Tab-separated table of C-alpha atoms in Angstrom:
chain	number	residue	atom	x	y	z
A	1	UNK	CA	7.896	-0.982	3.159
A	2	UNK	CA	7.893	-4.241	4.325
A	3	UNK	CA	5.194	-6.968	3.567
A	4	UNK	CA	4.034	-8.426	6.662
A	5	UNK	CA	1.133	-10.706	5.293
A	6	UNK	CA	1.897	-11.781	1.722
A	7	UNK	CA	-1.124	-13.713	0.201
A	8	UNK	CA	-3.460	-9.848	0.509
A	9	UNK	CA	-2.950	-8.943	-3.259
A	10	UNK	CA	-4.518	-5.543	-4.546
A	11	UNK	CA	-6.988	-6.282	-7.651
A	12	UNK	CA	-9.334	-4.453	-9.769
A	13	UNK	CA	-11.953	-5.328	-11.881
A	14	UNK	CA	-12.582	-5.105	-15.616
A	15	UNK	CA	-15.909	-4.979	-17.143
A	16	UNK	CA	-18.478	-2.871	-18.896
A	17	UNK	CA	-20.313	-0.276	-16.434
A	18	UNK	CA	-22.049	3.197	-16.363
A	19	UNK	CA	-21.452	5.542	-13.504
A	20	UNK	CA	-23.156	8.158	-12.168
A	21	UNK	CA	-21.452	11.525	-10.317
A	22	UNK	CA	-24.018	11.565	-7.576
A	23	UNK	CA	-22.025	10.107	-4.317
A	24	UNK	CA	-23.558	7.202	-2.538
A	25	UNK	CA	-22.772	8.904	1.422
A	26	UNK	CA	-24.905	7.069	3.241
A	27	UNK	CA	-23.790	3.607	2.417
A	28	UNK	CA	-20.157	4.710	3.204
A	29	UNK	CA	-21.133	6.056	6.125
A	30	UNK	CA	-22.564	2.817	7.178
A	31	UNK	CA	-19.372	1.234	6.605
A	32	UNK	CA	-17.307	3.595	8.238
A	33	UNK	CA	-19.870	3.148	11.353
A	34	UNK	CA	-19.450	-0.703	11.799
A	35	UNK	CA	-15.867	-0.668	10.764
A	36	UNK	CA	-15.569	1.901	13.887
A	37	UNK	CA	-18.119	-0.313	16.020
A	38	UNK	CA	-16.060	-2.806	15.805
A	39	UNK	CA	-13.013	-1.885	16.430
A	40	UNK	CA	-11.678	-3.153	12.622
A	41	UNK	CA	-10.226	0.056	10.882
A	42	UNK	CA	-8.547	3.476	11.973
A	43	UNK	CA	-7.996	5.792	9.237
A	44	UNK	CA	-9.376	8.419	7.145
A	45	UNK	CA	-10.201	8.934	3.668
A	46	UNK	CA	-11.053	11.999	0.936
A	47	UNK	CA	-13.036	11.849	-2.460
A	48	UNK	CA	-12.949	14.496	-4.716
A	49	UNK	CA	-14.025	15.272	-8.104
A	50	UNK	CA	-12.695	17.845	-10.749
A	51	UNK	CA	-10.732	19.328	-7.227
A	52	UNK	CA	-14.011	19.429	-4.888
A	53	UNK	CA	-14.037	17.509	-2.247
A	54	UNK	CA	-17.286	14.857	-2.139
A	55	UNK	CA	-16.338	13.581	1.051
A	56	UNK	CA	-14.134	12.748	3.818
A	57	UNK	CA	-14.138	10.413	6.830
A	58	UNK	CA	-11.681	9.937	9.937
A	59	UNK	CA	-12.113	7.147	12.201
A	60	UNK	CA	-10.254	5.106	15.090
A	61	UNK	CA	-7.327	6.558	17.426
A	62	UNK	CA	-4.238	8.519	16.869
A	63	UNK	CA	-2.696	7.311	20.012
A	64	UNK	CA	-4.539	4.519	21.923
A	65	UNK	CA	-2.561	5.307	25.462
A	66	UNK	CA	-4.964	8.280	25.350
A	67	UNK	CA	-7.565	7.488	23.550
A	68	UNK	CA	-7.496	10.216	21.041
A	69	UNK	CA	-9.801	10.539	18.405
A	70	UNK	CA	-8.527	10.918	14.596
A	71	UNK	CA	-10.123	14.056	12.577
A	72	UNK	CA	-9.637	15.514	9.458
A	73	UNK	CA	-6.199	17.076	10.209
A	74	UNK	CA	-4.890	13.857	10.822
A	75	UNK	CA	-1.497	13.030	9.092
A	76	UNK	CA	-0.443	9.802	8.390
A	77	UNK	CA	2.844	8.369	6.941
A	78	UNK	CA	1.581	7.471	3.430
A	79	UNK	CA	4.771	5.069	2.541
A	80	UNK	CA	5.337	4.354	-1.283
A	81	UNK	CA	2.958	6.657	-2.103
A	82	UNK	CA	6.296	8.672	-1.341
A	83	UNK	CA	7.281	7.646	-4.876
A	84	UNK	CA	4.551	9.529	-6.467
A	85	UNK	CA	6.439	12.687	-5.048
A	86	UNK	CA	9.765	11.351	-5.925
A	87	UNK	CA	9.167	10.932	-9.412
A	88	UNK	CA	7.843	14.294	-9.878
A	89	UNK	CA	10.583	15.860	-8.599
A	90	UNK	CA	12.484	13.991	-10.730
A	91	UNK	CA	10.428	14.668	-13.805
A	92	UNK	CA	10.897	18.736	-13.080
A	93	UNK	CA	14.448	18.121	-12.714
A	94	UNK	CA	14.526	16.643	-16.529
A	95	UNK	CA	12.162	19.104	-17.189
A	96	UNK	CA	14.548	21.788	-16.309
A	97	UNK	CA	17.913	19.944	-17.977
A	98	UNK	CA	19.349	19.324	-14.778
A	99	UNK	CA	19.110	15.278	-15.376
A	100	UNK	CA	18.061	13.218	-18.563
A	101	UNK	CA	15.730	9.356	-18.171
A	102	UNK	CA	19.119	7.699	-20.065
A	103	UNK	CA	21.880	8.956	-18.314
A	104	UNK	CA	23.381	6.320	-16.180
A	105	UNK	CA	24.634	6.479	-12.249
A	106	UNK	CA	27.800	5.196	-12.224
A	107	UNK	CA	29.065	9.063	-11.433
A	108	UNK	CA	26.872	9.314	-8.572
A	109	UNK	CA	27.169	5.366	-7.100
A	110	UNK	CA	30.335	4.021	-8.209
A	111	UNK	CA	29.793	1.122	-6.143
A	112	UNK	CA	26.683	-0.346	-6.850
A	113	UNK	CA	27.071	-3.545	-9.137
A	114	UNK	CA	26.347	-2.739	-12.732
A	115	UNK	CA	26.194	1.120	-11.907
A	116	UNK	CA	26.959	1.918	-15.666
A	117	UNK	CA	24.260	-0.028	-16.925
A	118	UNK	CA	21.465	1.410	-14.581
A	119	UNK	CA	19.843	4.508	-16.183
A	120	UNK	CA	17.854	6.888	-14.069
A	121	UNK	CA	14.668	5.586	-15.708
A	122	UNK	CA	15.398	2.238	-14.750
A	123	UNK	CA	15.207	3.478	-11.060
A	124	UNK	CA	11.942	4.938	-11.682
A	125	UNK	CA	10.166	2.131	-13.568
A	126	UNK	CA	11.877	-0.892	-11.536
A	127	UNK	CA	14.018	-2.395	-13.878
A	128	UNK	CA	17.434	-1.569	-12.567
A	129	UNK	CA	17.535	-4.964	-11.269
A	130	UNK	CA	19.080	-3.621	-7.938
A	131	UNK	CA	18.265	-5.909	-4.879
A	132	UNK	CA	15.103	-4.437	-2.480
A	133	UNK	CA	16.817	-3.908	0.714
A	134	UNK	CA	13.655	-4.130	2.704
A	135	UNK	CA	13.090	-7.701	1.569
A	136	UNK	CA	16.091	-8.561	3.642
A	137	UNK	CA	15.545	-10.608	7.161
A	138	UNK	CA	17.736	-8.171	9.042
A	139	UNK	CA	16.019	-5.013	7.593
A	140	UNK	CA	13.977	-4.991	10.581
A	141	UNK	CA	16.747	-4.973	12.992
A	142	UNK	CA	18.187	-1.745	11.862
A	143	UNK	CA	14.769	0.191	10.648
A	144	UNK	CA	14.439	2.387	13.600
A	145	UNK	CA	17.956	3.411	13.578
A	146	UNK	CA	18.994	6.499	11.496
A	147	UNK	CA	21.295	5.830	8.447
A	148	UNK	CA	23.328	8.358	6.889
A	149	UNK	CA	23.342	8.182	2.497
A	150	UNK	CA	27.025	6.754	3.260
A	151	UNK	CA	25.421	3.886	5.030
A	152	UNK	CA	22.477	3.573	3.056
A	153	UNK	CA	24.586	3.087	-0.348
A	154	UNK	CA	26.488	1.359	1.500
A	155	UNK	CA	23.731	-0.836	2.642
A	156	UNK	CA	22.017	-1.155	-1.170
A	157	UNK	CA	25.542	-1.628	-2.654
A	158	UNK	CA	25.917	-5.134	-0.351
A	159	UNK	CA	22.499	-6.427	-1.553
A	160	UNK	CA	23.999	-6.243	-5.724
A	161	UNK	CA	21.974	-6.881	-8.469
A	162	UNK	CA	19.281	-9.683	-9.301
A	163	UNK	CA	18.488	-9.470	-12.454
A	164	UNK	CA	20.598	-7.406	-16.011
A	165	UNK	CA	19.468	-3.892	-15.981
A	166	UNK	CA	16.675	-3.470	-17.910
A	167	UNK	CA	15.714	-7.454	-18.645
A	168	UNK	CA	12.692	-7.365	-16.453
A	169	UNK	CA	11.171	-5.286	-13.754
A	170	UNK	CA	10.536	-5.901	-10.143
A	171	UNK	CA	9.872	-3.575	-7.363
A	172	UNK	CA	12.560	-2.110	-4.873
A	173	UNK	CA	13.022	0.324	-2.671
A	174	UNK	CA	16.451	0.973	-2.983
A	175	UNK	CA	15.738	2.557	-6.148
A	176	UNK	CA	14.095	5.335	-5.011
A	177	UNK	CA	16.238	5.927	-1.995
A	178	UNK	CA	19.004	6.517	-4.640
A	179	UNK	CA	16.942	9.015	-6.932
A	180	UNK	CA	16.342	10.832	-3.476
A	181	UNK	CA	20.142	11.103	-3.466
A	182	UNK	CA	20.665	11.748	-7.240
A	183	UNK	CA	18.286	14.928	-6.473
A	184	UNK	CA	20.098	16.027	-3.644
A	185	UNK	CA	23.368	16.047	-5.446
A	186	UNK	CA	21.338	18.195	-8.664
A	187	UNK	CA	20.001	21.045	-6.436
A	188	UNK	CA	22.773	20.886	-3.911
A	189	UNK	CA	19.796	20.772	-1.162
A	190	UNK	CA	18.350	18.658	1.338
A	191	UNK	CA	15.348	16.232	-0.330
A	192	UNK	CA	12.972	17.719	2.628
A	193	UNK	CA	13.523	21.068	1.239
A	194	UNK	CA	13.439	19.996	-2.355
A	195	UNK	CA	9.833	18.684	-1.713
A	196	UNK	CA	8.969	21.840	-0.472
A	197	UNK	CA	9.951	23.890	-2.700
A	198	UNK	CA	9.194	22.191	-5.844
A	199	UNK	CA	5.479	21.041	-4.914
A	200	UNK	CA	4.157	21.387	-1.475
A	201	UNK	CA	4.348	25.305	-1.094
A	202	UNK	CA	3.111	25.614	-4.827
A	203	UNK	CA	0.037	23.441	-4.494
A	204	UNK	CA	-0.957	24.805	-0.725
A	205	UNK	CA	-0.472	21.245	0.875
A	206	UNK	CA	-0.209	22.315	4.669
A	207	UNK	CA	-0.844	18.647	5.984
A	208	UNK	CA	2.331	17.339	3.612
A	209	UNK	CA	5.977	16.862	4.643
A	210	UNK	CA	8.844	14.844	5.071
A	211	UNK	CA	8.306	13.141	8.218
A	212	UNK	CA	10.368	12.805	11.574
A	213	UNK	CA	9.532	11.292	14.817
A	214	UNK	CA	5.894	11.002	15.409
A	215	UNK	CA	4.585	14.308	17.536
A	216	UNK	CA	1.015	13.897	18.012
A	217	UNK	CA	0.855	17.313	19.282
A	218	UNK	CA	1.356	17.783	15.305
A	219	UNK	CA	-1.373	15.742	14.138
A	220	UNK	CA	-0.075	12.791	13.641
A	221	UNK	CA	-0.231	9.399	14.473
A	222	UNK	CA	1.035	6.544	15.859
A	223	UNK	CA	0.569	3.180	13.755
A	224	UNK	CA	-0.869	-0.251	14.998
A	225	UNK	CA	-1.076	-3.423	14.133
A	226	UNK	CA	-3.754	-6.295	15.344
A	227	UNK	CA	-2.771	-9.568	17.130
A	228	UNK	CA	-5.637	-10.884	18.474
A	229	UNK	CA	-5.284	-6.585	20.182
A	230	UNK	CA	-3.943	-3.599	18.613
A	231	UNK	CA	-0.004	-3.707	19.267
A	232	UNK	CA	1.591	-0.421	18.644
A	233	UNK	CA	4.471	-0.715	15.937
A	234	UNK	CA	7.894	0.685	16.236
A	235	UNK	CA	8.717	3.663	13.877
A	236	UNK	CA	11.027	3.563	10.792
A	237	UNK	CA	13.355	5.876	11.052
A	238	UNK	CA	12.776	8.431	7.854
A	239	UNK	CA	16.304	9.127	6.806
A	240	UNK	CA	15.889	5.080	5.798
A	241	UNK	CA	13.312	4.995	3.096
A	242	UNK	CA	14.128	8.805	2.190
A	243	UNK	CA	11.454	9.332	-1.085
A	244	UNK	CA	10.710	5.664	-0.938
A	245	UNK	CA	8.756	5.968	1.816
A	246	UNK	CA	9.347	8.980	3.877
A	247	UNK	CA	6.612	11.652	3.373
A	248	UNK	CA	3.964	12.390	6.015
A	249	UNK	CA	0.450	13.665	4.526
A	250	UNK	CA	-3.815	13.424	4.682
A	251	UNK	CA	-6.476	12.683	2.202
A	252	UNK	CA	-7.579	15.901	1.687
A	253	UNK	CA	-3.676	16.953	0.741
A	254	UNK	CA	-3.602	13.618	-0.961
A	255	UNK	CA	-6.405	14.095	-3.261
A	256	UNK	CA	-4.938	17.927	-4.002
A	257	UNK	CA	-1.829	16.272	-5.327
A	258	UNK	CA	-2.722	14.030	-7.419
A	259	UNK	CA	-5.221	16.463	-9.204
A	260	UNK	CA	-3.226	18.829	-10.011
A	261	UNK	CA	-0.567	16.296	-11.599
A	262	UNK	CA	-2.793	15.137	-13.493
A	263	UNK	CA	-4.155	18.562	-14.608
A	264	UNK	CA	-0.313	19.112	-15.506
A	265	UNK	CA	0.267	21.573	-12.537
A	266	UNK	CA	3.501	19.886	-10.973
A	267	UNK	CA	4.843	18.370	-14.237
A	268	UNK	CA	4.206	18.821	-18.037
A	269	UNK	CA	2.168	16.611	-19.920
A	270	UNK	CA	4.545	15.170	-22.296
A	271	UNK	CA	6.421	13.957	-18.731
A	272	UNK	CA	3.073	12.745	-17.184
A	273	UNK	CA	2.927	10.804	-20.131
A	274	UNK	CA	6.179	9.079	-19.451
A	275	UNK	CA	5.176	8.055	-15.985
A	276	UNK	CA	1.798	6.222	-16.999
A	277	UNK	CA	3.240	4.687	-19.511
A	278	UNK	CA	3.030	1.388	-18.500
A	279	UNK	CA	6.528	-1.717	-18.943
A	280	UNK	CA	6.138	-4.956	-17.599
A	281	UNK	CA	3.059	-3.562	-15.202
A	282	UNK	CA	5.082	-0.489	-13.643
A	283	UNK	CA	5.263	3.127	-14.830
A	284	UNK	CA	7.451	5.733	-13.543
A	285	UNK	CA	6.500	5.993	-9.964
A	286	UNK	CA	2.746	5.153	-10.982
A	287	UNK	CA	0.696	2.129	-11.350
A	288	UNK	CA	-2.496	1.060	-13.242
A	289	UNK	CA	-5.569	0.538	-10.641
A	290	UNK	CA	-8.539	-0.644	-13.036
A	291	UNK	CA	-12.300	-0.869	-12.009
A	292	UNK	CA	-14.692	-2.441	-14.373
A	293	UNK	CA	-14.250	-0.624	-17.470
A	294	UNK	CA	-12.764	2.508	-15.726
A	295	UNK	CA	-9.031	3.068	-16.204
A	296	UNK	CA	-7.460	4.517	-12.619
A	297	UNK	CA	-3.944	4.979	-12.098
A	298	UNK	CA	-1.899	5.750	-8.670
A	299	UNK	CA	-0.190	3.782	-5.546
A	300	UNK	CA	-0.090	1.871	-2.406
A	301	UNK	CA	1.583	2.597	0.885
A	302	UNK	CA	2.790	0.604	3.932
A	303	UNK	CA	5.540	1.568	6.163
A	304	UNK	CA	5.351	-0.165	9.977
A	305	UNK	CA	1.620	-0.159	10.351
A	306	UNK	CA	0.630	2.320	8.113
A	307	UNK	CA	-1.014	1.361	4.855
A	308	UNK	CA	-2.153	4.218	2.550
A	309	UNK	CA	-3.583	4.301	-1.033
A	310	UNK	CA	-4.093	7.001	-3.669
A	311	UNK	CA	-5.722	6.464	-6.915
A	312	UNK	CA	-7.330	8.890	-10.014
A	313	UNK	CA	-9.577	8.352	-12.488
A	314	UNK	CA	-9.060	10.813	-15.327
A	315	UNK	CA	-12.410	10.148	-17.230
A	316	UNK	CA	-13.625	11.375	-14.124
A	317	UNK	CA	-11.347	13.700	-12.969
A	318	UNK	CA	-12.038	11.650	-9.566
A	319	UNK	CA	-9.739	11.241	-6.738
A	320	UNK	CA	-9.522	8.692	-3.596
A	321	UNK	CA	-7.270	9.028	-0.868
A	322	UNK	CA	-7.266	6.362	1.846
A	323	UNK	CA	-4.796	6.351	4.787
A	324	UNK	CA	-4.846	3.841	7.756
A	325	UNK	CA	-2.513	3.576	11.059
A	326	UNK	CA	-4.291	0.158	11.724
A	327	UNK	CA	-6.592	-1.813	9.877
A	328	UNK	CA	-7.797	-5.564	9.943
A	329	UNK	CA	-10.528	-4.576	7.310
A	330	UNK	CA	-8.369	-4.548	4.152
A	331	UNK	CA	-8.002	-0.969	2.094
A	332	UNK	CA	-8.617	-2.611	-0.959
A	333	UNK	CA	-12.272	-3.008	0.346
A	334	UNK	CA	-12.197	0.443	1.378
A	335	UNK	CA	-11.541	1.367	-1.867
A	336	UNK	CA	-13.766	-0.628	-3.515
A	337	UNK	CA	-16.187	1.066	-1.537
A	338	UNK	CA	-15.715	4.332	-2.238
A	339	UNK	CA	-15.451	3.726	-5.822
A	340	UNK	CA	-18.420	1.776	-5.962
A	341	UNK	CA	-19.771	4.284	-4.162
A	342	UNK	CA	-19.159	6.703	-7.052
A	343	UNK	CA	-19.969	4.507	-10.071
A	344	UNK	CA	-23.274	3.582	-8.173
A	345	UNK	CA	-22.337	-0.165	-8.137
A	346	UNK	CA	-23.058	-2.556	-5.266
A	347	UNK	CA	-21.185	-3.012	-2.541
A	348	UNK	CA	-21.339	-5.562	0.671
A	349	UNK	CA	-20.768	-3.470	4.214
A	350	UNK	CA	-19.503	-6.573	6.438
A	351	UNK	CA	-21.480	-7.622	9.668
A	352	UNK	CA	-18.126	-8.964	11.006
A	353	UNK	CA	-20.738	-11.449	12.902
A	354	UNK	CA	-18.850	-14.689	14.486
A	355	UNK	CA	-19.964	-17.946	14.979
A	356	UNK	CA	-18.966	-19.490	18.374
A	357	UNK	CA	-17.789	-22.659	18.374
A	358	UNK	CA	-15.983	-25.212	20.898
A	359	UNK	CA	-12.566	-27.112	20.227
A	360	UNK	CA	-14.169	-30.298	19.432
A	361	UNK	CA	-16.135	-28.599	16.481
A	362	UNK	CA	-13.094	-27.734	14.899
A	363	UNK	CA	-11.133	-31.002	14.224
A	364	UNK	CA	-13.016	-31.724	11.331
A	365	UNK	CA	-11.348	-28.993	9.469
A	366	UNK	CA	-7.514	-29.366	10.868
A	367	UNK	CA	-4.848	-30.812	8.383
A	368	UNK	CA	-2.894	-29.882	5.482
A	369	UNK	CA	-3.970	-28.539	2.125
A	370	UNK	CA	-2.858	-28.311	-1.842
A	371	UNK	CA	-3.709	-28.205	-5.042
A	372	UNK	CA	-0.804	-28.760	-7.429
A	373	UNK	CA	-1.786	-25.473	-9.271
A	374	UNK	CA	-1.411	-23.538	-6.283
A	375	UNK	CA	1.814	-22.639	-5.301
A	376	UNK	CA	1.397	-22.452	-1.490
A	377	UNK	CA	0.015	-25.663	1.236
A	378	UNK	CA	-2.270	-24.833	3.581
A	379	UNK	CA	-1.789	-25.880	7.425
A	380	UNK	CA	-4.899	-25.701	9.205
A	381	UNK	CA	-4.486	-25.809	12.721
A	382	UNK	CA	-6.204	-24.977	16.101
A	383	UNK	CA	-5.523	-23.431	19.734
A	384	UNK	CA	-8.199	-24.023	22.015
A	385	UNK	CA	-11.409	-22.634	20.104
A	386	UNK	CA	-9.681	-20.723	17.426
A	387	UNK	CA	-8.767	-22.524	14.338
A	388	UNK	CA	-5.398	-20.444	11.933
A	389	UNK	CA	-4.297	-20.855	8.907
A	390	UNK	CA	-0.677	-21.214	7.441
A	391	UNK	CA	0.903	-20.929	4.004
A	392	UNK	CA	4.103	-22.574	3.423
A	393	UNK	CA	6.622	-20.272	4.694
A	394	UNK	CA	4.616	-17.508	5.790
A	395	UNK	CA	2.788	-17.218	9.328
A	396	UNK	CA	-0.097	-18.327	10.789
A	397	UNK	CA	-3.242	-16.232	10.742
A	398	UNK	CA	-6.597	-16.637	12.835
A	399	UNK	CA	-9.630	-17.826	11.182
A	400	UNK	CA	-13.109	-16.499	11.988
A	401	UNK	CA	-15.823	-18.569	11.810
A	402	UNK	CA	-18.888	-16.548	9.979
A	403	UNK	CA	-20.807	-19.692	8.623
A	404	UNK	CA	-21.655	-22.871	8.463
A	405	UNK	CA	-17.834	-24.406	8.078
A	406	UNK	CA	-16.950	-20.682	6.646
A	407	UNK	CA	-14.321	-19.306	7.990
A	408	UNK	CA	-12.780	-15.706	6.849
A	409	UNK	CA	-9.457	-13.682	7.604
A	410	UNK	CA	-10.733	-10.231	7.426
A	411	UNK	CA	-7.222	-8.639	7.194
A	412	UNK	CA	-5.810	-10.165	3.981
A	413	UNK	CA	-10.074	-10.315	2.385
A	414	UNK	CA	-9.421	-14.848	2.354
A	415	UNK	CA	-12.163	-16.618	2.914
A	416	UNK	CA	-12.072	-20.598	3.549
A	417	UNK	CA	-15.168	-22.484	2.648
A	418	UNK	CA	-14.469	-26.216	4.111
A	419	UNK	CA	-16.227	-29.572	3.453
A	420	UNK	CA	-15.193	-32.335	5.597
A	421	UNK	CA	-16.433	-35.706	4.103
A	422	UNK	CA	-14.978	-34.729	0.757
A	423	UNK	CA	-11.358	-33.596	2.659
A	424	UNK	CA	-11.748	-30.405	0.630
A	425	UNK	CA	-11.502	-26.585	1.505
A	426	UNK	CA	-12.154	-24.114	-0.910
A	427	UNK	CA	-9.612	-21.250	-0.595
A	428	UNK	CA	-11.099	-17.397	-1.859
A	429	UNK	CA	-9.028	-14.118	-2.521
A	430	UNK	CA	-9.694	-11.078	-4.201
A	431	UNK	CA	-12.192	-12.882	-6.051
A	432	UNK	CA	-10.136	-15.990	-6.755
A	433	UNK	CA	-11.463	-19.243	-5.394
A	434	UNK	CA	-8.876	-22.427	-5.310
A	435	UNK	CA	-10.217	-25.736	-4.236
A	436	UNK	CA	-7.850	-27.532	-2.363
A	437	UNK	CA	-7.607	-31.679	-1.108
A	438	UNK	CA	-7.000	-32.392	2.406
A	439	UNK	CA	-3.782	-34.833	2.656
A	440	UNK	CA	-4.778	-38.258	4.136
């Protein structure tokens, strides 16, 4: 819900390839093994194909006070994936004539700014131009405390607009918060028990639900994030995010899902249709996720530290469902993985080998950074024999020496390539590489 580390950008790739159906296990299970062995990654994941599962994987802790082992039962709090469910529920409501994609919500939110220019479709696709209410600096001061929909509107209604309805798009939360709303006023029933009845108990899912309080004894999980140590993260409270971010679920219930919506089980496929279609980069409670010349489409998670994705490729009919309570190894790798995997394309399974090196070998990197095309400097410090990183505006991150003046930040996939008598350090992300001067 909230982005904690905001270079890490999720990419895919677009070129010419042939695949073949024949799963590459062994190579992912070396991955999983070292990401375990080293302590980098605690998560699971499913694969499936035309509804058959081609593999799954749990690894790391559920609770680390105890030392409990994840498994395949597993649930995790999958965050915006959340909005996957929320639009289909949404869609079935249309579907029945209980709403319509153009009517507007000034009835149901009288006092959000610009209310009767705000369609219902402009809450799914992001262009309602309402103001994200987790991008706020106090949002984490009030996350664990639970809201009523009085509050919450009340909450959304301060933040106002940024942009004219419909001008633009750009992602929110808020906007699904209110469609949770706008579907509990339609059936007259809580949006827990909407879920339910609408897809969960049709498709089976018995690892899938809105979530609550975190009760391992069910299964679930406590999230982490790592600071030099795992530091277990305080829990959002669910009547926040609502169907922004508030559903609890696995892979394997993941990978179920998304299946069968796209084999036009949950909605119809003149609706589907309507939520891949693509404005401005967003659909309706979907996004494209490309890989070479393969056309995927799905979402992303993260809610405290819990980061989930969900992506299928309908050439394929091939599903991925990865879900993390703690990860330094980024799930954009993991996916990569698992897709390349698939398509029998080559993959690198990090070492995570470091270099040590002393304080004095350091100071031939420290100093600031740019490049006048890049819209971020570069502070490279260091603190005793570990040299970080800073952005402007954004916090400092370790740096891990792996090279020969290489240094890498596992977490958000950067990589810093440095060369001191030229005052230049070579910045690499998701397959972007800036070279950036060293300020006298």
């Amino acid at each position: 819900m909230k982005n904690k580390i905001k270079l890490i950008v999720l990419v895919g790739f677009m070129f010419s390839s042939s695949f073949a159906q024949q799963l590459n296990t062994a190579k992912l299970d070396s991955l999983f093994q070292i990401l375990a062995a080293k302590d980098k990654y605690m998560g699971s994941i499913a694969i499936a194909e035309n509804g058959k599962l081609l593999y799954t994987k749990s690894i790391g802790s559920v609770d680390l006070a105890t030392n409990t082992k994840a498994s395949a039962l597993t649930k995790y709090r999958i965050g915006s994936i959340s909005k996957m469910f929320t639009a289909c529920l949404v869609f079935k409501a249309i579907e029945e004539g209980k709403l319509t994609l153009n009517q507007t919500i000034d009835s149901y939110f009288p006092t959000i700014e610009k209310a009767n220019k705000i369609s219902i479709g402009h809450l799914l696709n992001h262009r309602s131009g309402i103001h994200n209410f987790t991008n706020d600096d106090n949002y984490l001061t009030y996350n664990t405390e639970p809201k009523t929909e009085a509050q919450m509107v009340d909450i959304i209604a301060k933040g106002k607009s940024d942009f004219e309805p419909n001008s633009k798009a750009d992602y929110s939360n808020s906007n699904y918060v209110l469609l949770s709303y706008i579907l509990e006023k339609t059936y007259n029933k809580a949006y827990k028990d909407i879920l339910t009845k609408k897809i969960i108990k049709p498709l089976g899912l018995k690892n899938t639900y809105f979530g609550g309080k975190t009760v391992i004894q069910n299964n679930e999980c406590y999230s982490y994030s790592f600071e030099e140590t795992w530091q277990k993260e305080a829990e959002t409270a669910m009547s926040i995010p609502m169907g922004a971010g508030a559903v609890v679920s696995n892979p394997t219930d993941l990978v179920i899902f998304i299946d069968q919506l796209f084999a036009n089980k949950i909605i119809n496929a003149s609706s589907l249709e309507q939520m891949k279609t693509m404005t401005d980069h967003y659909g309706m409670g979907i996004f494209q996720m490309p890989f070479y010349d393969k056309m995927g489409y799905g979402h992303t998670g993260g809610i405290d530290g819990f980061t989930s994705v969900l992506s299928y490729f309908p050439g394929n009919k091939l599903a991925v469902a990865i879900t993390s309570n703690g990860m330094v190894y980024e799930n954009n790798n993991v996916l990569v993985a698992a897709l390349s995997s698939y398509f029998h394309r080559s993959f690198k399974v990090p070492t995570f080998k470091k270099m040590e090196l002393t304080s004095a070998d350091l100071d031939q990197y420290l100093g600031e950074y740019a490049n006048p095309t890049f819209p971020l400097k570069i502070k490279v410090t260091k603190k005793d024999t570990q040299l970080y990183a800073q952005a402007t505006g954004q916090s400092a991150f370790p740096l891990d020496a792996t090279e020969q003046d290489t240094f890498e930040f596992m977490a958000a996939n950067i990589k810093m390539e440095f060369n001191p008598k030229e005052n230049q350090m070579s910045i690499t992300q998701s397959g972007r590489t800036t070279v950036m001067t060293r300020k006298p």
